[in-house]
Amino acid sequence: HAWEMAKASHVTIELDSKAVPLLEGALELAAQGMLTSGDKTNREYVGKDIEVADSIGKETRSLLFDPQTAGGMLISIPPERATDMLARLRENYSQAEVIGRVLERGACSITVR
């Protein structure tokens, strides 16, 4: 979702890998090699347009690319509205988080730190 949004908007989205909510047990399953083929397919499709920090572990990388765990909804709003929107979302969606920010277009569409 983030890659499509960044590409269409001609911006770079910087994601905080530690802020991205993961499904319970997903990291443990990824460590055991339980991944879908979507991880590899998505990497091949957009991989050259995404920069992932070397400090991010293999399992987290895989989950960020995997379509089963890559999240269902992504909203981009101005920073000054984030606190209010997050509070409203959490009334019904406890896992709602601010996971990144939108920057002027850089060398790639997505950076993950």
PDB file of C-alpha atoms in Angstrom:
ATOM      1  CA  HIS A   1       0.000   0.000   0.000  1.00  0.00           C
ATOM      2  CA  ALA A   2       2.695   2.492   0.964  1.00  0.00           C
ATOM      3  CA  TRP A   3       4.690   1.947  -2.224  1.00  0.00           C
ATOM      4  CA  GLU A   4       1.639   2.563  -4.415  1.00  0.00           C
ATOM      5  CA  MET A   5       0.770   5.726  -2.483  1.00  0.00           C
ATOM      6  CA  ALA A   6       4.324   7.082  -2.646  1.00  0.00           C
ATOM      7  CA  LYS A   7       4.729   6.259  -6.330  1.00  0.00           C
ATOM      8  CA  ALA A   8       1.419   7.881  -7.318  1.00  0.00           C
ATOM      9  CA  SER A   9       2.094  10.975  -5.195  1.00  0.00           C
ATOM     10  CA  HIS A  10       5.749  11.400  -6.255  1.00  0.00           C
ATOM     11  CA  VAL A  11       6.965  11.419  -2.646  1.00  0.00           C
ATOM     12  CA  THR A  12       9.079   9.238  -0.376  1.00  0.00           C
ATOM     13  CA  ILE A  13       7.423   7.537   2.560  1.00  0.00           C
ATOM     14  CA  GLU A  14       9.701   6.866   5.511  1.00  0.00           C
ATOM     15  CA  LEU A  15       8.469   3.953   7.627  1.00  0.00           C
ATOM     16  CA  ASP A  16       9.479   3.197  11.202  1.00  0.00           C
ATOM     17  CA  SER A  17       9.722  -0.603  11.256  1.00  0.00           C
ATOM     18  CA  LYS A  18       9.350  -0.693  15.045  1.00  0.00           C
ATOM     19  CA  ALA A  19       6.028   1.176  14.864  1.00  0.00           C
ATOM     20  CA  VAL A  20       4.391  -1.144  12.319  1.00  0.00           C
ATOM     21  CA  PRO A  21       1.915  -3.406  14.150  1.00  0.00           C
ATOM     22  CA  LEU A  22       2.525  -7.090  13.451  1.00  0.00           C
ATOM     23  CA  LEU A  23       0.149  -9.999  13.841  1.00  0.00           C
ATOM     24  CA  GLU A  24       0.686 -11.883  17.080  1.00  0.00           C
ATOM     25  CA  GLY A  25       3.228 -14.659  16.546  1.00  0.00           C
ATOM     26  CA  ALA A  26       4.209 -13.453  13.065  1.00  0.00           C
ATOM     27  CA  LEU A  27       7.877 -12.814  13.920  1.00  0.00           C
ATOM     28  CA  GLU A  28       8.244 -16.241  15.472  1.00  0.00           C
ATOM     29  CA  LEU A  29       6.682 -17.937  12.444  1.00  0.00           C
ATOM     30  CA  ALA A  30       8.873 -15.925  10.070  1.00  0.00           C
ATOM     31  CA  ALA A  31      11.941 -17.026  12.051  1.00  0.00           C
ATOM     32  CA  GLN A  32      10.859 -20.625  11.411  1.00  0.00           C
ATOM     33  CA  GLY A  33      10.686 -19.911   7.672  1.00  0.00           C
ATOM     34  CA  MET A  34       6.885 -19.835   7.521  1.00  0.00           C
ATOM     35  CA  LEU A  35       6.432 -17.207   4.799  1.00  0.00           C
ATOM     36  CA  THR A  36       4.294 -16.929   1.712  1.00  0.00           C
ATOM     37  CA  SER A  37       5.674 -16.533  -1.788  1.00  0.00           C
ATOM     38  CA  GLY A  38       4.337 -12.960  -1.711  1.00  0.00           C
ATOM     39  CA  ASP A  39       7.395 -11.877   0.260  1.00  0.00           C
ATOM     40  CA  LYS A  40       9.713 -12.790  -2.613  1.00  0.00           C
ATOM     41  CA  THR A  41       7.311 -11.653  -5.342  1.00  0.00           C
ATOM     42  CA  ASN A  42       6.791  -8.231  -3.755  1.00  0.00           C
ATOM     43  CA  ARG A  43      10.539  -7.769  -3.202  1.00  0.00           C
ATOM     44  CA  GLU A  44      11.187  -8.488  -6.866  1.00  0.00           C
ATOM     45  CA  TYR A  45       8.408  -6.131  -7.960  1.00  0.00           C
ATOM     46  CA  VAL A  46       9.297  -3.079  -5.856  1.00  0.00           C
ATOM     47  CA  GLY A  47      12.589  -3.986  -4.182  1.00  0.00           C
ATOM     48  CA  LYS A  48      14.819  -1.602  -6.104  1.00  0.00           C
ATOM     49  CA  ASP A  49      12.519   1.283  -5.187  1.00  0.00           C
ATOM     50  CA  ILE A  50      12.634   0.535  -1.449  1.00  0.00           C
ATOM     51  CA  GLU A  51      15.591   1.145   0.836  1.00  0.00           C
ATOM     52  CA  VAL A  52      15.623  -0.896   4.054  1.00  0.00           C
ATOM     53  CA  ALA A  53      18.137  -0.083   6.806  1.00  0.00           C
ATOM     54  CA  ASP A  54      20.747  -2.782   7.399  1.00  0.00           C
ATOM     55  CA  SER A  55      19.762  -2.827  11.083  1.00  0.00           C
ATOM     56  CA  ILE A  56      16.334  -4.323  10.324  1.00  0.00           C
ATOM     57  CA  GLY A  57      16.243  -8.065  10.878  1.00  0.00           C
ATOM     58  CA  LYS A  58      15.524 -10.636   8.191  1.00  0.00           C
ATOM     59  CA  GLU A  59      12.181 -11.656   9.721  1.00  0.00           C
ATOM     60  CA  THR A  60      10.918  -8.086   9.997  1.00  0.00           C
ATOM     61  CA  ARG A  61      11.975  -7.410   6.405  1.00  0.00           C
ATOM     62  CA  SER A  62      10.060 -10.452   5.247  1.00  0.00           C
ATOM     63  CA  LEU A  63       6.926  -9.453   7.128  1.00  0.00           C
ATOM     64  CA  LEU A  64       7.005  -5.925   5.727  1.00  0.00           C
ATOM     65  CA  PHE A  65       6.997  -7.349   2.191  1.00  0.00           C
ATOM     66  CA  ASP A  66       4.575 -10.223   2.801  1.00  0.00           C
ATOM     67  CA  PRO A  67       0.993  -9.488   1.659  1.00  0.00           C
ATOM     68  CA  GLN A  68      -0.524 -11.473   4.549  1.00  0.00           C
ATOM     69  CA  THR A  69       1.091  -9.275   7.187  1.00  0.00           C
ATOM     70  CA  ALA A  70       1.599  -6.005   5.321  1.00  0.00           C
ATOM     71  CA  GLY A  71      -1.527  -4.487   6.812  1.00  0.00           C
ATOM     72  CA  GLY A  72      -5.021  -3.783   5.669  1.00  0.00           C
ATOM     73  CA  MET A  73      -5.368  -0.034   5.809  1.00  0.00           C
ATOM     74  CA  LEU A  74      -2.944   2.824   5.402  1.00  0.00           C
ATOM     75  CA  ILE A  75      -4.004   6.438   5.847  1.00  0.00           C
ATOM     76  CA  SER A  76      -1.923   9.484   5.036  1.00  0.00           C
ATOM     77  CA  ILE A  77      -2.899  12.721   6.756  1.00  0.00           C
ATOM     78  CA  PRO A  78      -1.139  15.983   7.609  1.00  0.00           C
ATOM     79  CA  PRO A  79       1.066  15.657  10.730  1.00  0.00           C
ATOM     80  CA  GLU A  80      -0.946  18.253  12.634  1.00  0.00           C
ATOM     81  CA  ARG A  81      -4.040  16.008  12.413  1.00  0.00           C
ATOM     82  CA  ALA A  82      -2.294  12.767  13.434  1.00  0.00           C
ATOM     83  CA  THR A  83      -2.889  12.916  17.199  1.00  0.00           C
ATOM     84  CA  ASP A  84      -6.635  13.504  16.858  1.00  0.00           C
ATOM     85  CA  MET A  85      -7.036  10.915  14.098  1.00  0.00           C
ATOM     86  CA  LEU A  86      -5.070   8.312  16.046  1.00  0.00           C
ATOM     87  CA  ALA A  87      -7.257   8.818  19.117  1.00  0.00           C
ATOM     88  CA  ARG A  88     -10.412   8.440  17.022  1.00  0.00           C
ATOM     89  CA  LEU A  89      -9.127   5.334  15.250  1.00  0.00           C
ATOM     90  CA  ARG A  90      -8.134   3.690  18.519  1.00  0.00           C
ATOM     91  CA  GLU A  91     -11.744   3.884  19.692  1.00  0.00           C
ATOM     92  CA  ASN A  92     -12.405   0.935  17.348  1.00  0.00           C
ATOM     93  CA  TYR A  93      -8.967  -0.231  16.192  1.00  0.00           C
ATOM     94  CA  SER A  94      -6.601  -0.637  19.125  1.00  0.00           C
ATOM     95  CA  GLN A  95      -3.605  -1.382  16.885  1.00  0.00           C
ATOM     96  CA  ALA A  96      -3.787   1.927  15.012  1.00  0.00           C
ATOM     97  CA  GLU A  97      -0.345   3.568  14.935  1.00  0.00           C
ATOM     98  CA  VAL A  98       1.581   6.357  13.291  1.00  0.00           C
ATOM     99  CA  ILE A  99       4.137   4.312  11.348  1.00  0.00           C
ATOM    100  CA  GLY A 100       5.981   6.918   9.340  1.00  0.00           C
ATOM    101  CA  ARG A 101       5.990  10.198   7.536  1.00  0.00           C
ATOM    102  CA  VAL A 102       5.811  11.599   4.026  1.00  0.00           C
ATOM    103  CA  LEU A 103       8.890  13.369   2.684  1.00  0.00           C
ATOM    104  CA  GLU A 104       9.828  15.130  -0.517  1.00  0.00           C
ATOM    105  CA  ARG A 105      10.731  12.619  -3.198  1.00  0.00           C
ATOM    106  CA  GLY A 106      14.173  11.145  -2.586  1.00  0.00           C
ATOM    107  CA  ALA A 107      16.141   8.382  -4.273  1.00  0.00           C
ATOM    108  CA  CYS A 108      13.363   5.826  -3.750  1.00  0.00           C
ATOM    109  CA  SER A 109       9.650   5.645  -2.958  1.00  0.00           C
ATOM    110  CA  ILE A 110      10.019   3.961   0.444  1.00  0.00           C
ATOM    111  CA  THR A 111      12.689   4.054   3.114  1.00  0.00           C
ATOM    112  CA  VAL A 112      12.411   1.797   6.141  1.00  0.00           C
ATOM    113  CA  ARG A 113      14.362   2.562   9.298  1.00  0.00           C
TER     114      ARG A 113
END
